N, CA, C and O atoms as a printed pandas DataFrame, in Angstrom:
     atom_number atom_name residue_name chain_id  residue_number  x_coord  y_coord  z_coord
0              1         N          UNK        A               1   -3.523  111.637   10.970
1              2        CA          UNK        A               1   -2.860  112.814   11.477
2              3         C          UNK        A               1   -2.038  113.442   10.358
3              4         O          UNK        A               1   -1.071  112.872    9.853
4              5         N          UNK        A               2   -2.365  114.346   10.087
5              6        CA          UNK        A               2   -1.246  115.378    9.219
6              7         C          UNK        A               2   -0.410  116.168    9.582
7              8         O          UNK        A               2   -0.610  117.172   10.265
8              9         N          UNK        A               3    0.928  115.659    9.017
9             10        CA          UNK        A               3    2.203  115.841    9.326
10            11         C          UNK        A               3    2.605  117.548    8.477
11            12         O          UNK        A               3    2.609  117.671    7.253
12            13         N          UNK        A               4    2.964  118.905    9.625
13            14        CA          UNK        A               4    3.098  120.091    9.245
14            15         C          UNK        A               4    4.784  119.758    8.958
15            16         O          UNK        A               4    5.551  118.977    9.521
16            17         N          UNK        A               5    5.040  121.002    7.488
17            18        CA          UNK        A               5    6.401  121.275    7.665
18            19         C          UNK        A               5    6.535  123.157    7.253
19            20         O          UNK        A               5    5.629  123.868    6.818
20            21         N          UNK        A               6    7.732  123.493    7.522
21            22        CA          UNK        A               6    8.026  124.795    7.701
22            23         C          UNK        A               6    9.209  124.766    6.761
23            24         O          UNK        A               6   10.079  123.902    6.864
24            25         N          UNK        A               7    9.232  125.528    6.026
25            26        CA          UNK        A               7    9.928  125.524    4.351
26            27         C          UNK        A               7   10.633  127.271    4.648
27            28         O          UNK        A               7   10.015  128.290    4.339
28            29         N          UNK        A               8   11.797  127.263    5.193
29            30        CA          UNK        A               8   12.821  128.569    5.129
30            31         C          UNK        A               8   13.797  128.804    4.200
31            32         O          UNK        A               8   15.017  128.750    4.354
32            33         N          UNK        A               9   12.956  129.153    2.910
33            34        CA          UNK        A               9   13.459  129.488    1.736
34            35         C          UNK        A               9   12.991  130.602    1.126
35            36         O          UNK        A               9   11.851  130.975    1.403
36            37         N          UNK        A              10   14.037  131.563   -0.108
37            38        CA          UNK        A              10   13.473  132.647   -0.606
38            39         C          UNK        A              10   13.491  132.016   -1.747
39            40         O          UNK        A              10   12.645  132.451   -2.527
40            41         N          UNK        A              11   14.230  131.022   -2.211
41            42        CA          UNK        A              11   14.421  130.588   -3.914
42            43         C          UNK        A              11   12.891  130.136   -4.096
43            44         O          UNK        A              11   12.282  129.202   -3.575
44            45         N          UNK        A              12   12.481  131.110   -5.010
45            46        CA          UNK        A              12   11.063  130.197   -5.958
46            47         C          UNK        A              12   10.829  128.923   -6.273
47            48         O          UNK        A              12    9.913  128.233   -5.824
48            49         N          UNK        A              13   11.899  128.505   -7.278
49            50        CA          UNK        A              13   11.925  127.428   -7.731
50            51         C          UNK        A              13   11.971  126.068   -6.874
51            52         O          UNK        A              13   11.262  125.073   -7.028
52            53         N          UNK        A              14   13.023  126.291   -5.899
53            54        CA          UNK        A              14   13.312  125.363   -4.630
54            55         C          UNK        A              14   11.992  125.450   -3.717
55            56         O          UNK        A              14   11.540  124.463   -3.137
56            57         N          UNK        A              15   11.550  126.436   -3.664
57            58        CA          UNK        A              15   10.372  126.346   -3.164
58            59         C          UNK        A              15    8.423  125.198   -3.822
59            60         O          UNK        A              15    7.628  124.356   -3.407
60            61         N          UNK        A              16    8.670  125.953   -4.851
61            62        CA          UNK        A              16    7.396  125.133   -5.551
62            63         C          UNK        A              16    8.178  123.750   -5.801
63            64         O          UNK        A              16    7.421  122.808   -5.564
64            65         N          UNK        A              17    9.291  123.390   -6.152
65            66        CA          UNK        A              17    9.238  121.533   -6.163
66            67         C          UNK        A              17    8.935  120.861   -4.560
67            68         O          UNK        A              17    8.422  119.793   -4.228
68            69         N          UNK        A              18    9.626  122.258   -3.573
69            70        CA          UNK        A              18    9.647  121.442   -2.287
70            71         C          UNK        A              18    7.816  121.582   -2.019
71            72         O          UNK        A              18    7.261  120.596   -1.535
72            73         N          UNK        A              19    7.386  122.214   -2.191
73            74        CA          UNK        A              19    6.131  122.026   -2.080
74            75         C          UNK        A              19    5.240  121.125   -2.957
75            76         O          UNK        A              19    4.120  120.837   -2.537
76            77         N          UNK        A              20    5.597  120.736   -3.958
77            78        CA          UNK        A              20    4.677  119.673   -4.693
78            79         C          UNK        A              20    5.674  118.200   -4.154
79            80         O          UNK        A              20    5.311  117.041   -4.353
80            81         N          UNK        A              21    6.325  118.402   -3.799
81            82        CA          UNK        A              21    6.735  116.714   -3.316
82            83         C          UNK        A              21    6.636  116.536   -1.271
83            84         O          UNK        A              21    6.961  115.535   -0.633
84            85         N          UNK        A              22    6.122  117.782   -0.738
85            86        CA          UNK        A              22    5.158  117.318    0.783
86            87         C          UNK        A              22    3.849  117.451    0.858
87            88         O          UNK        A              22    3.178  117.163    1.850
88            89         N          UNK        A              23    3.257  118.076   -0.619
89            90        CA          UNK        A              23    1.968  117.374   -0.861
90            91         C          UNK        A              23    1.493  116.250   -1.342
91            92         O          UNK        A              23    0.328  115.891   -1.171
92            93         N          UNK        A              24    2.474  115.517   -2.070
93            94        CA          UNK        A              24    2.551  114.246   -2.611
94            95         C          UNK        A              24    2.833  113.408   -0.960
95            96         O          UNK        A              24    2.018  112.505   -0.770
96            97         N          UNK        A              25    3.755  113.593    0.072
97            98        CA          UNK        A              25    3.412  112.901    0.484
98            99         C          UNK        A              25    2.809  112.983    1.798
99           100         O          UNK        A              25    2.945  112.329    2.832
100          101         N          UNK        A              26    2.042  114.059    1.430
101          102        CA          UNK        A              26    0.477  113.893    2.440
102          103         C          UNK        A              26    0.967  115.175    3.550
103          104         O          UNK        A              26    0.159  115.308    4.470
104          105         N          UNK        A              27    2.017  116.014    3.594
105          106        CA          UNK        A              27    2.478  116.890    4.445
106          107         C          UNK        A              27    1.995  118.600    4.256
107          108         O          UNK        A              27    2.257  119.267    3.255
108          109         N          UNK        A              28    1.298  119.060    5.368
109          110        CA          UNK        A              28    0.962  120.371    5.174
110          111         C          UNK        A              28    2.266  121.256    4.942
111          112         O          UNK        A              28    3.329  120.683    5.183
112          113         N          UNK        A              29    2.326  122.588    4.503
113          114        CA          UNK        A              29    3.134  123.321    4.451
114          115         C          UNK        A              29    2.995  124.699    4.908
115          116         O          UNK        A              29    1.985  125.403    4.884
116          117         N          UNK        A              30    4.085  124.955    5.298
117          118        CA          UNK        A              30    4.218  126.729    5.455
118          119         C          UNK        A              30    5.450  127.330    5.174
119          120         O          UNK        A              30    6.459  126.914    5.743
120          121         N          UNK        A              31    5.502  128.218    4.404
121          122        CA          UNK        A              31    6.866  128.737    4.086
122          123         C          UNK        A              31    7.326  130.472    4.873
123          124         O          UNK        A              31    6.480  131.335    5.106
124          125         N          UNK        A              32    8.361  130.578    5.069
125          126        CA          UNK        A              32    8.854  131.798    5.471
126          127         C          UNK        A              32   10.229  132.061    4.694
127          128         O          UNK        A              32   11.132  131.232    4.809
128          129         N          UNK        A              33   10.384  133.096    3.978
129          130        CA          UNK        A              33   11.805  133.289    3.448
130          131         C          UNK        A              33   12.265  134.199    4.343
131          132         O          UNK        A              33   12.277  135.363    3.943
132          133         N          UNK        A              34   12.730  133.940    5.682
133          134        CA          UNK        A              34   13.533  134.729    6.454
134          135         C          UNK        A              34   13.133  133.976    7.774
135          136         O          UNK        A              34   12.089  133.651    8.339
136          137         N          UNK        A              35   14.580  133.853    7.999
137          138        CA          UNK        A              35   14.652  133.417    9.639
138          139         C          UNK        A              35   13.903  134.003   10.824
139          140         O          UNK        A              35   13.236  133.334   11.613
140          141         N          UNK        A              36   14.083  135.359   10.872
141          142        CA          UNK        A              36   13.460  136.018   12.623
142          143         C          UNK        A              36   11.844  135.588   11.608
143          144         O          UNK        A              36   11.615  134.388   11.756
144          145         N          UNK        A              37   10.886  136.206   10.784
145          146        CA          UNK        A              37    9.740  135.456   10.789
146          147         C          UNK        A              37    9.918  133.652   11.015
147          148         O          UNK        A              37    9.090  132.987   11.636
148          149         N          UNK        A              38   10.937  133.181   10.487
149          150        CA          UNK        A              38   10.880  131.628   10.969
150          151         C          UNK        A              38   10.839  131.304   12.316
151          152         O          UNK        A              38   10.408  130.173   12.544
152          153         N          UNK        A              39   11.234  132.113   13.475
153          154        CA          UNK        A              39   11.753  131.894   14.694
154          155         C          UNK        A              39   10.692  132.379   14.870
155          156         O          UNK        A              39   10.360  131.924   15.964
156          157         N          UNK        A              40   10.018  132.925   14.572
157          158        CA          UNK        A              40    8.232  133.366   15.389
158          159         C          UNK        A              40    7.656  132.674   15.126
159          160         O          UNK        A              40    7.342  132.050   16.139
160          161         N          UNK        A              41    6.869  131.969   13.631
161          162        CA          UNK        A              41    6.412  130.609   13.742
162          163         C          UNK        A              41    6.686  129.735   14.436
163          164         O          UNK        A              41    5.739  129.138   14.947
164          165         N          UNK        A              42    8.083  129.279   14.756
165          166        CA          UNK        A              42    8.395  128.447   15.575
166          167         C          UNK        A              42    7.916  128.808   16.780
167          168         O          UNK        A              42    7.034  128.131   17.308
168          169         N          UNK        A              43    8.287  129.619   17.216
169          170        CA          UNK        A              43    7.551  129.551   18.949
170          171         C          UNK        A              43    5.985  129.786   18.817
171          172         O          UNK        A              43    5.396  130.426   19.689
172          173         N          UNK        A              44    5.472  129.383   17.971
173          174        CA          UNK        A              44    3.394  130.028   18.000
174          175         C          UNK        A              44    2.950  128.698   17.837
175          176         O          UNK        A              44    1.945  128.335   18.448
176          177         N          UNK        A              45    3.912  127.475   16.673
177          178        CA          UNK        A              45    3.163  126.649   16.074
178          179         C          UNK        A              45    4.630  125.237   15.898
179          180         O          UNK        A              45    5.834  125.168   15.652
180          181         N          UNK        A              46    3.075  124.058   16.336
181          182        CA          UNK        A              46    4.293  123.025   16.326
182          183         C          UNK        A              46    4.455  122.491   14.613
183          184         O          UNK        A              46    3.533  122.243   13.836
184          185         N          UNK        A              47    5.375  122.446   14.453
185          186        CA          UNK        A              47    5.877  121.221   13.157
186          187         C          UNK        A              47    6.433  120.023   13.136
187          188         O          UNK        A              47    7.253  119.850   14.037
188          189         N          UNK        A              48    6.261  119.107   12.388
189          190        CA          UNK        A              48    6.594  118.067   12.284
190          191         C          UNK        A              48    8.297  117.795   12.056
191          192         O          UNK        A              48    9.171  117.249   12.730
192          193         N          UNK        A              49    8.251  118.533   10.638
193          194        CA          UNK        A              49    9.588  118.819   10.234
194          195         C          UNK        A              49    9.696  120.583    9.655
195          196         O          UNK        A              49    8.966  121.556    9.463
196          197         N          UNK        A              50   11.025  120.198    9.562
197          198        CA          UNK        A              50   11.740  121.834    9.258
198          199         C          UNK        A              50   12.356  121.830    8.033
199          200         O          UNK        A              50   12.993  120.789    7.871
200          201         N          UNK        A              51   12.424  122.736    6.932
201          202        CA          UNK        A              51   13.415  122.265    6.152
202          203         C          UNK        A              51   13.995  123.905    5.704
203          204         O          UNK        A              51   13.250  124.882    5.632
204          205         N          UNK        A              52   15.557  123.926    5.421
205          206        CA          UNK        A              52   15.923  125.326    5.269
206          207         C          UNK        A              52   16.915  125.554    4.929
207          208         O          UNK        A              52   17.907  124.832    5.026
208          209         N          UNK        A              53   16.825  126.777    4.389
209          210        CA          UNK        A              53   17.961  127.086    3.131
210          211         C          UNK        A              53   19.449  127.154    3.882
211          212         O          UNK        A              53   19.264  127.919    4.829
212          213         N          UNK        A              54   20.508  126.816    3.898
213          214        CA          UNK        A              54   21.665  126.719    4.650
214          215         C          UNK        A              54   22.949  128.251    3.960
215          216         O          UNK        A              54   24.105  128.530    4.277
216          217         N          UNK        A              55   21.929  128.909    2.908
217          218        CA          UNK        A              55   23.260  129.854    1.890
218          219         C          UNK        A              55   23.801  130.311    3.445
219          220         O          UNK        A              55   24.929  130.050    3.864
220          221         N          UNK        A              56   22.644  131.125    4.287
221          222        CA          UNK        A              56   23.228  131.898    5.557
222          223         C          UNK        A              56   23.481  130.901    7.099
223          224         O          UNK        A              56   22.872  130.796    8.163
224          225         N          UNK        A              57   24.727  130.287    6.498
225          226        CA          UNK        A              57   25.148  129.264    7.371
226          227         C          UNK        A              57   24.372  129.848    9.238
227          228         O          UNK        A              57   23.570  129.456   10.086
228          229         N          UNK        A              58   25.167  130.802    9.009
229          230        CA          UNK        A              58   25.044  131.164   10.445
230          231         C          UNK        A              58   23.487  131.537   11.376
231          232         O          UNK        A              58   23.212  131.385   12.567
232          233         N          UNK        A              59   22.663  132.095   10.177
233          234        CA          UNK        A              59   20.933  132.202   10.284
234          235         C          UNK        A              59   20.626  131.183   10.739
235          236         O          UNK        A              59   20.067  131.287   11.832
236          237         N          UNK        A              60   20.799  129.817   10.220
237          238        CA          UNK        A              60   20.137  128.559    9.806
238          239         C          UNK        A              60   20.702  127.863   11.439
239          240         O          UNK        A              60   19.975  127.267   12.233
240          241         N          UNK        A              61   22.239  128.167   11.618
241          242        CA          UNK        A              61   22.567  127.707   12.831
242          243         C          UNK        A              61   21.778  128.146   13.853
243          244         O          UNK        A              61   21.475  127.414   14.795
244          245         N          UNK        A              62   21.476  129.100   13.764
245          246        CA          UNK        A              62   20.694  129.875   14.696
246          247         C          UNK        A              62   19.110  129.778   14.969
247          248         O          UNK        A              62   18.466  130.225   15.918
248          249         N          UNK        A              63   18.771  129.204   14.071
249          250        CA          UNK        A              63   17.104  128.739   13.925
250          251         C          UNK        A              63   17.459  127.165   14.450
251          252         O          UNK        A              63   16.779  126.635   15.329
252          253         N          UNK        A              64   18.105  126.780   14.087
253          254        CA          UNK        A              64   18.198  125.632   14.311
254          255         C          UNK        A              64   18.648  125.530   15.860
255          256         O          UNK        A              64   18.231  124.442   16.256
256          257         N          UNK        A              65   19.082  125.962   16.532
257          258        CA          UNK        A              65   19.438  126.287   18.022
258          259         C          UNK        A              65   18.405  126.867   18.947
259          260         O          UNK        A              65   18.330  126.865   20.176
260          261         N          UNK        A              66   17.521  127.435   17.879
261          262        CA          UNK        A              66   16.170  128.355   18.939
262          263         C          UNK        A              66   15.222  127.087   18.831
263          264         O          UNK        A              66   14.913  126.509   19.873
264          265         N          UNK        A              67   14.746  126.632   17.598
265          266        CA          UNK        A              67   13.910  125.613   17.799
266          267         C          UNK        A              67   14.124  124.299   18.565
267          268         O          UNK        A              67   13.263  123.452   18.804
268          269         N          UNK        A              68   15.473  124.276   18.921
269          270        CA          UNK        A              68   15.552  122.605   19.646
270          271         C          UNK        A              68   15.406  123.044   21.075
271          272         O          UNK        A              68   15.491  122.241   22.003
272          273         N          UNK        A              69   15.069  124.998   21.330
273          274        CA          UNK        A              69   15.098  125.414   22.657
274          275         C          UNK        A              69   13.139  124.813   22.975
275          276         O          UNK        A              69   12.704  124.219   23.962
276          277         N          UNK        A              70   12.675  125.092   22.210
277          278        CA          UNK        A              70   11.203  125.309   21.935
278          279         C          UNK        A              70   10.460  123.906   22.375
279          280         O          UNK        A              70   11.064  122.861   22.133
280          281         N          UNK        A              71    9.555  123.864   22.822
281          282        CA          UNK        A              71    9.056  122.656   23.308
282          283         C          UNK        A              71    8.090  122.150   22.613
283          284         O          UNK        A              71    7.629  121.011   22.686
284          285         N          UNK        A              72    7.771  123.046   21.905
285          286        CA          UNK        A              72    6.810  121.869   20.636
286          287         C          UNK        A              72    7.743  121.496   19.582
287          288         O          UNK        A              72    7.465  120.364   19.187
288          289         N          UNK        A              73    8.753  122.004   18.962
289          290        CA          UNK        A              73    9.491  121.633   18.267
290          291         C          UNK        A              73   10.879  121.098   18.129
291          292         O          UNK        A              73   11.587  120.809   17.164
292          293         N          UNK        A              74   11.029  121.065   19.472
293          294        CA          UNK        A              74   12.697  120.395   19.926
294          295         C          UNK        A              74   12.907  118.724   19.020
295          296         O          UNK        A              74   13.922  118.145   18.635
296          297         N          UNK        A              75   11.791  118.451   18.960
297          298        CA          UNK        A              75   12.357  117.246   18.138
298          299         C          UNK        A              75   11.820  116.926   16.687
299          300         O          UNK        A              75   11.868  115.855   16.083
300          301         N          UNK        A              76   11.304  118.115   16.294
301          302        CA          UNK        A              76   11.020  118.550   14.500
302          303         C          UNK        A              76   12.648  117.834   14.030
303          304         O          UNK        A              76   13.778  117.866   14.517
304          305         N          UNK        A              77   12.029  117.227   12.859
305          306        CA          UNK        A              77   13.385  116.713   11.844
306          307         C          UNK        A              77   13.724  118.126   11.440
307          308         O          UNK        A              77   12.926  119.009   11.754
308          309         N          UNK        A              78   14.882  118.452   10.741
309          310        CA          UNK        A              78   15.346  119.179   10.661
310          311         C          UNK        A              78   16.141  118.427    8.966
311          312         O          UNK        A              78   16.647  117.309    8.862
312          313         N          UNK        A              79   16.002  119.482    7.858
313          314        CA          UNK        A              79   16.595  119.071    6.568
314          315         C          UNK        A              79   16.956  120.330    6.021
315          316         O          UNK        A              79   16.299  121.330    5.729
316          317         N          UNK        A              80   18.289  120.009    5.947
317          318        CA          UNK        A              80   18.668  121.410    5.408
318          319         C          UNK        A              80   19.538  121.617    3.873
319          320         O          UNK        A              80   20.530  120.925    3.646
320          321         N          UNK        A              81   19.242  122.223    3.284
321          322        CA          UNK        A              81   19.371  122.703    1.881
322          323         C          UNK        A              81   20.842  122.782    1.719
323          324         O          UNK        A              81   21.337  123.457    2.622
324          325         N          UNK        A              82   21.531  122.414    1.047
325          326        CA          UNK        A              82   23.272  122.794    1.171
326          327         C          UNK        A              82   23.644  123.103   -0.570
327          328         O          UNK        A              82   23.107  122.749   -1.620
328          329         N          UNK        A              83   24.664  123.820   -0.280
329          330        CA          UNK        A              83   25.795  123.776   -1.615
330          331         C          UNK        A              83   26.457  123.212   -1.435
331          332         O          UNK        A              83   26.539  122.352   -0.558
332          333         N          UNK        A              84   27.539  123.681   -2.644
333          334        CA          UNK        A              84   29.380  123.210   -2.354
334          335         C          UNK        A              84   29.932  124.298   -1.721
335          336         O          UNK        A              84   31.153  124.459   -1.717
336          337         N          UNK        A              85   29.092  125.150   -1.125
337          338        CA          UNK        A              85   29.726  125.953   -0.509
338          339         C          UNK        A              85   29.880  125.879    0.868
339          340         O          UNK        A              85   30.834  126.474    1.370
340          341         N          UNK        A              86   28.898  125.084    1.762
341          342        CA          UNK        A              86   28.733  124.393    2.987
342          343         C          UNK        A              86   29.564  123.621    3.414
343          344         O          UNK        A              86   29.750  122.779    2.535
344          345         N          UNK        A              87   30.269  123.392    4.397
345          346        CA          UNK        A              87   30.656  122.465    5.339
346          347         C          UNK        A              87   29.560  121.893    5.739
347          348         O          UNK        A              87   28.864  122.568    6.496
348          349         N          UNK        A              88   28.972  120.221    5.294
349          350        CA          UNK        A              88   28.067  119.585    5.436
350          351         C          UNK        A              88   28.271  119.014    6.366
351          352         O          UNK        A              88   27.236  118.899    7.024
352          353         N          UNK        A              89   29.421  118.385    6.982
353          354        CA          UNK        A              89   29.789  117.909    8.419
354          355         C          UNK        A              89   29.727  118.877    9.594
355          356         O          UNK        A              89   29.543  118.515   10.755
356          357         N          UNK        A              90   29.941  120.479    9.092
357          358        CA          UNK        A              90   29.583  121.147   10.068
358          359         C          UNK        A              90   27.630  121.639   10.297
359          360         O          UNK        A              90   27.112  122.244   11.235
360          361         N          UNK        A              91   26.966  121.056    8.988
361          362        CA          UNK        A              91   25.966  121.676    9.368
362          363         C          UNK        A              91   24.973  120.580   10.393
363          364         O          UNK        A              91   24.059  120.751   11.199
364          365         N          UNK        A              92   25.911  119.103    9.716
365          366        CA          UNK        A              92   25.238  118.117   10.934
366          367         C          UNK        A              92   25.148  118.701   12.460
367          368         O          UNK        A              92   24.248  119.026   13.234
368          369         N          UNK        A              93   26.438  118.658   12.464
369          370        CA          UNK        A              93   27.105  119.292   13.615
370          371         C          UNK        A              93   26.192  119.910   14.442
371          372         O          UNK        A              93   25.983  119.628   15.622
372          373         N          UNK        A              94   25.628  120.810   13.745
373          374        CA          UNK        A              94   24.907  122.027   14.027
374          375         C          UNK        A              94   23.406  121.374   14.106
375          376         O          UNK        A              94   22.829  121.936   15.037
376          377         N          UNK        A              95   22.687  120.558   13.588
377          378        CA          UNK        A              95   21.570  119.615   14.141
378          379         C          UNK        A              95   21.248  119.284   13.190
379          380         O          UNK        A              95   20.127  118.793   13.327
380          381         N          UNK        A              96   21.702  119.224   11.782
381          382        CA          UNK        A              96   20.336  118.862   10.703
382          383         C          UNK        A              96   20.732  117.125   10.948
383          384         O          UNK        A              96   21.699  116.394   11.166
384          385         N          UNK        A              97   19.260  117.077   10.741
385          386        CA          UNK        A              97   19.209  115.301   10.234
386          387         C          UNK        A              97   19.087  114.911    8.914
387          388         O          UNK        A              97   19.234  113.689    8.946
388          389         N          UNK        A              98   18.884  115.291    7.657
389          390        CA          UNK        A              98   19.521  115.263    6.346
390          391         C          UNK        A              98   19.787  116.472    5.859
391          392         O          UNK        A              98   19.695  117.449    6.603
392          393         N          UNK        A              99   20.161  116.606    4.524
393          394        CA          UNK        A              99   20.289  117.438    3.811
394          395         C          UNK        A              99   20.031  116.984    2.304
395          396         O          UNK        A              99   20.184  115.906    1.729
396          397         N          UNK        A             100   19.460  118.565    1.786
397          398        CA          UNK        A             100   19.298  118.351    0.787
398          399         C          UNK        A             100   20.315  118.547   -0.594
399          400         O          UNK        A             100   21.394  118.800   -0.058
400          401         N          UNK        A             101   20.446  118.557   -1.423
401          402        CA          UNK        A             101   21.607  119.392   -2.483
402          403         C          UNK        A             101   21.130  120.112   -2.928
403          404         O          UNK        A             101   19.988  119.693   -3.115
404          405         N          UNK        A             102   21.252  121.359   -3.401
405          406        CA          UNK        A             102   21.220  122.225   -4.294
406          407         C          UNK        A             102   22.066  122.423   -5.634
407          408         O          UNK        A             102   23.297  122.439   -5.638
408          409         N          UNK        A             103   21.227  122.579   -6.833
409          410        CA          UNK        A             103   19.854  122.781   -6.632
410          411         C          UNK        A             103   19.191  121.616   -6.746
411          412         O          UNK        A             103   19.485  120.491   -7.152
412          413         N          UNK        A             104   17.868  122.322   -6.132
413          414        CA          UNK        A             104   16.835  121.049   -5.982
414          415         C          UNK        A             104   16.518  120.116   -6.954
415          416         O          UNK        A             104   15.463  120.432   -7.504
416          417         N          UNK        A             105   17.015  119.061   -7.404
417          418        CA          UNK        A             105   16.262  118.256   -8.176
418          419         C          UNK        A             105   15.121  117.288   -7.956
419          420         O          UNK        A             105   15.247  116.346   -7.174
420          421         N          UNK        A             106   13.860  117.538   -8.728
421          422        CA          UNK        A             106   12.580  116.596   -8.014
422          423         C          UNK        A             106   12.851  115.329   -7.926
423          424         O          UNK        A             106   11.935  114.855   -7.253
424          425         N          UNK        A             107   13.580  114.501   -8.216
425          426        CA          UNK        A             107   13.459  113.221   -8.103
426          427         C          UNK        A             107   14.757  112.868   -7.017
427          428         O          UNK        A             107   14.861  111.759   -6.493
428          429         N          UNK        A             108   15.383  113.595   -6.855
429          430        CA          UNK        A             108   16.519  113.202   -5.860
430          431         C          UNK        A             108   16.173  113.780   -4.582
431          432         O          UNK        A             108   16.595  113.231   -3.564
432          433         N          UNK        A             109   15.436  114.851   -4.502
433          434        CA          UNK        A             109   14.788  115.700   -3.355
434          435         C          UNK        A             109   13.434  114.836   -2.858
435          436         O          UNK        A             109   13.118  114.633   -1.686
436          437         N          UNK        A             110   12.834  114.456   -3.858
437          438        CA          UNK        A             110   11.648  113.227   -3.419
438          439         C          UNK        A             110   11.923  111.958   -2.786
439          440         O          UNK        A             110   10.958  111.316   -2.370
440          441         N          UNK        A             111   13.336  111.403   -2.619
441          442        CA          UNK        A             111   13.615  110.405   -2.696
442          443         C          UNK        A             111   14.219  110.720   -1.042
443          444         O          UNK        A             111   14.180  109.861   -0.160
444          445         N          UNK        A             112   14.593  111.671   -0.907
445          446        CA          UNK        A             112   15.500  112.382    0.366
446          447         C          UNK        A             112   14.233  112.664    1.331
447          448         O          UNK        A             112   14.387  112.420    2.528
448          449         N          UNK        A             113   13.211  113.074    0.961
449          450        CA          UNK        A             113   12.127  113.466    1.787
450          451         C          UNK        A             113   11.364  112.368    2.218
451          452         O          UNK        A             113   10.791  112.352    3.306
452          453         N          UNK        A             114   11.329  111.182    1.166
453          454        CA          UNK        A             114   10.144  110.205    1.614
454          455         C          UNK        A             114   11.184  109.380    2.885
455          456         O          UNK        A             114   10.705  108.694    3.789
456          457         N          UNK        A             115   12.368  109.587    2.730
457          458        CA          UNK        A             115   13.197  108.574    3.421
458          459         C          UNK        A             115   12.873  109.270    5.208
459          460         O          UNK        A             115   12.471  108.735    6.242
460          461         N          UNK        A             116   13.298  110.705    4.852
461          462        CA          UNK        A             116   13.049  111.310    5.971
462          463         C          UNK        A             116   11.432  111.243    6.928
463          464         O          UNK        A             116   11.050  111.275    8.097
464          465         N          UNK        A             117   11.133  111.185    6.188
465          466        CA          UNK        A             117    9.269  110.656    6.512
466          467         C          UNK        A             117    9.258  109.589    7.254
467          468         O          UNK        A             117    8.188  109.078    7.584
Protein backbone atom coordinates (compact mmCIF):
# COMPACT_ATOMS: atom_id res chain seq x y z
CA UNK A 1 0.00 0.00 0.00
CA UNK A 2 1.33 3.45 -0.76
CA UNK A 3 1.30 5.89 1.73
CA UNK A 4 -0.04 9.67 0.04
CA UNK A 5 1.26 12.96 1.56
CA UNK A 6 0.11 16.60 0.89
CA UNK A 7 3.12 19.10 1.09
CA UNK A 8 1.53 22.99 1.88
CA UNK A 9 4.43 24.87 0.97
CA UNK A 10 5.52 27.81 -1.40
CA UNK A 11 9.39 27.62 -0.38
CA UNK A 12 11.21 25.75 -3.35
CA UNK A 13 13.89 24.61 -1.59
CA UNK A 14 11.80 23.17 1.47
CA UNK A 15 9.89 21.76 -1.00
CA UNK A 16 12.34 19.59 -3.30
CA UNK A 17 14.29 18.15 -0.01
CA UNK A 18 10.73 17.42 1.39
CA UNK A 19 10.09 15.65 -1.65
CA UNK A 20 13.25 13.60 -2.17
CA UNK A 21 13.13 12.31 1.46
CA UNK A 22 8.98 10.83 0.97
CA UNK A 23 10.28 9.30 -2.01
CA UNK A 24 13.05 7.72 -0.27
CA UNK A 25 10.68 6.50 1.98
CA UNK A 26 8.30 4.99 -0.37
CA UNK A 27 5.52 8.00 0.07
CA UNK A 28 3.53 9.53 -2.87
CA UNK A 29 3.33 13.25 -3.00
CA UNK A 30 1.28 16.25 -3.78
CA UNK A 31 2.04 19.71 -3.18
CA UNK A 32 -0.18 22.91 -2.95
CA UNK A 33 1.39 26.32 -2.00
CA UNK A 34 -1.80 27.76 -0.64
CA UNK A 35 -4.25 26.71 1.81
CA UNK A 36 -8.02 27.23 0.21
CA UNK A 37 -6.37 24.96 -2.89
CA UNK A 38 -5.13 22.73 0.19
CA UNK A 39 -8.64 22.59 1.72
CA UNK A 40 -10.04 21.38 -1.69
CA UNK A 41 -7.67 18.57 -2.02
CA UNK A 42 -8.50 17.72 1.23
CA UNK A 43 -12.09 17.24 0.84
CA UNK A 44 -11.66 15.28 -2.95
CA UNK A 45 -8.70 13.04 -1.76
CA UNK A 46 -7.60 10.94 1.22
CA UNK A 47 -3.90 11.30 2.63
CA UNK A 48 -1.94 9.57 4.73
CA UNK A 49 -0.08 12.45 6.12
CA UNK A 50 -0.06 16.28 5.87
CA UNK A 51 2.81 18.36 6.13
CA UNK A 52 2.74 22.41 6.16
CA UNK A 53 4.26 25.49 6.22
CA UNK A 54 3.22 27.13 9.74
CA UNK A 55 4.83 31.12 8.52
CA UNK A 56 0.68 31.78 8.33
CA UNK A 57 0.03 30.54 11.78
CA UNK A 58 -3.51 31.19 11.46
CA UNK A 59 -4.00 29.49 7.60
CA UNK A 60 -2.34 26.37 8.88
CA UNK A 61 -4.71 26.50 12.07
CA UNK A 62 -7.33 26.55 9.88
CA UNK A 63 -6.46 23.67 7.48
CA UNK A 64 -5.67 21.91 10.18
CA UNK A 65 -9.28 22.29 11.77
CA UNK A 66 -11.08 21.63 8.29
CA UNK A 67 -9.22 18.45 7.74
CA UNK A 68 -9.79 16.75 11.19
CA UNK A 69 -13.61 17.88 10.07
CA UNK A 70 -13.16 15.58 6.87
CA UNK A 71 -13.67 11.94 7.02
CA UNK A 72 -11.05 10.60 4.99
CA UNK A 73 -8.57 12.62 6.60
CA UNK A 74 -9.47 13.27 10.25
CA UNK A 75 -6.73 11.10 11.27
CA UNK A 76 -3.87 12.12 8.53
CA UNK A 77 -0.59 12.82 10.71
CA UNK A 78 -0.21 16.16 10.56
CA UNK A 79 3.74 17.80 10.52
CA UNK A 80 4.16 21.11 10.54
CA UNK A 81 7.05 23.35 9.44
CA UNK A 82 7.95 25.98 12.27
CA UNK A 83 10.39 28.92 12.97
CA UNK A 84 11.52 30.87 15.92
CA UNK A 85 8.87 32.71 15.15
CA UNK A 86 6.07 30.10 16.16
CA UNK A 87 4.67 29.28 19.37
CA UNK A 88 5.41 25.49 18.96
CA UNK A 89 3.32 24.58 22.04
CA UNK A 90 0.64 26.51 20.51
CA UNK A 91 0.86 24.86 17.19
CA UNK A 92 0.58 21.36 19.01
CA UNK A 93 -2.21 22.76 20.54
CA UNK A 94 -3.69 23.37 17.39
CA UNK A 95 -3.19 19.48 16.14
CA UNK A 96 0.20 18.97 14.68
CA UNK A 97 1.80 15.70 15.65
CA UNK A 98 5.47 16.78 14.89
CA UNK A 99 7.14 19.49 13.61
CA UNK A 100 9.59 20.28 11.52
CA UNK A 101 12.44 23.25 11.89
CA UNK A 102 13.12 25.58 9.53
CA UNK A 103 15.02 25.71 7.53
CA UNK A 104 14.81 22.40 6.29
CA UNK A 105 17.79 20.46 6.81
CA UNK A 106 17.97 16.91 4.88
CA UNK A 107 19.28 14.92 7.43
CA UNK A 108 17.40 16.26 10.44
CA UNK A 109 14.07 16.49 8.35
CA UNK A 110 14.78 12.72 7.24
CA UNK A 111 15.22 11.62 10.56
CA UNK A 112 11.79 13.55 11.75
CA UNK A 113 9.86 11.96 8.87
CA UNK A 114 11.02 8.33 9.08
CA UNK A 115 10.10 8.55 12.87
CA UNK A 116 6.76 9.92 11.90
CA UNK A 117 6.22 6.98 9.43
Amino acid sequence: MVLTCLVVCAEAQALQVLDRILRDLGMETEHSADFAEADQRLHANRFDAVILDCADEQGASGLVASLRKTSANRTALVVAMVDSQNNVREVFAKGANFVLYKPIIPERAATSLRAAR
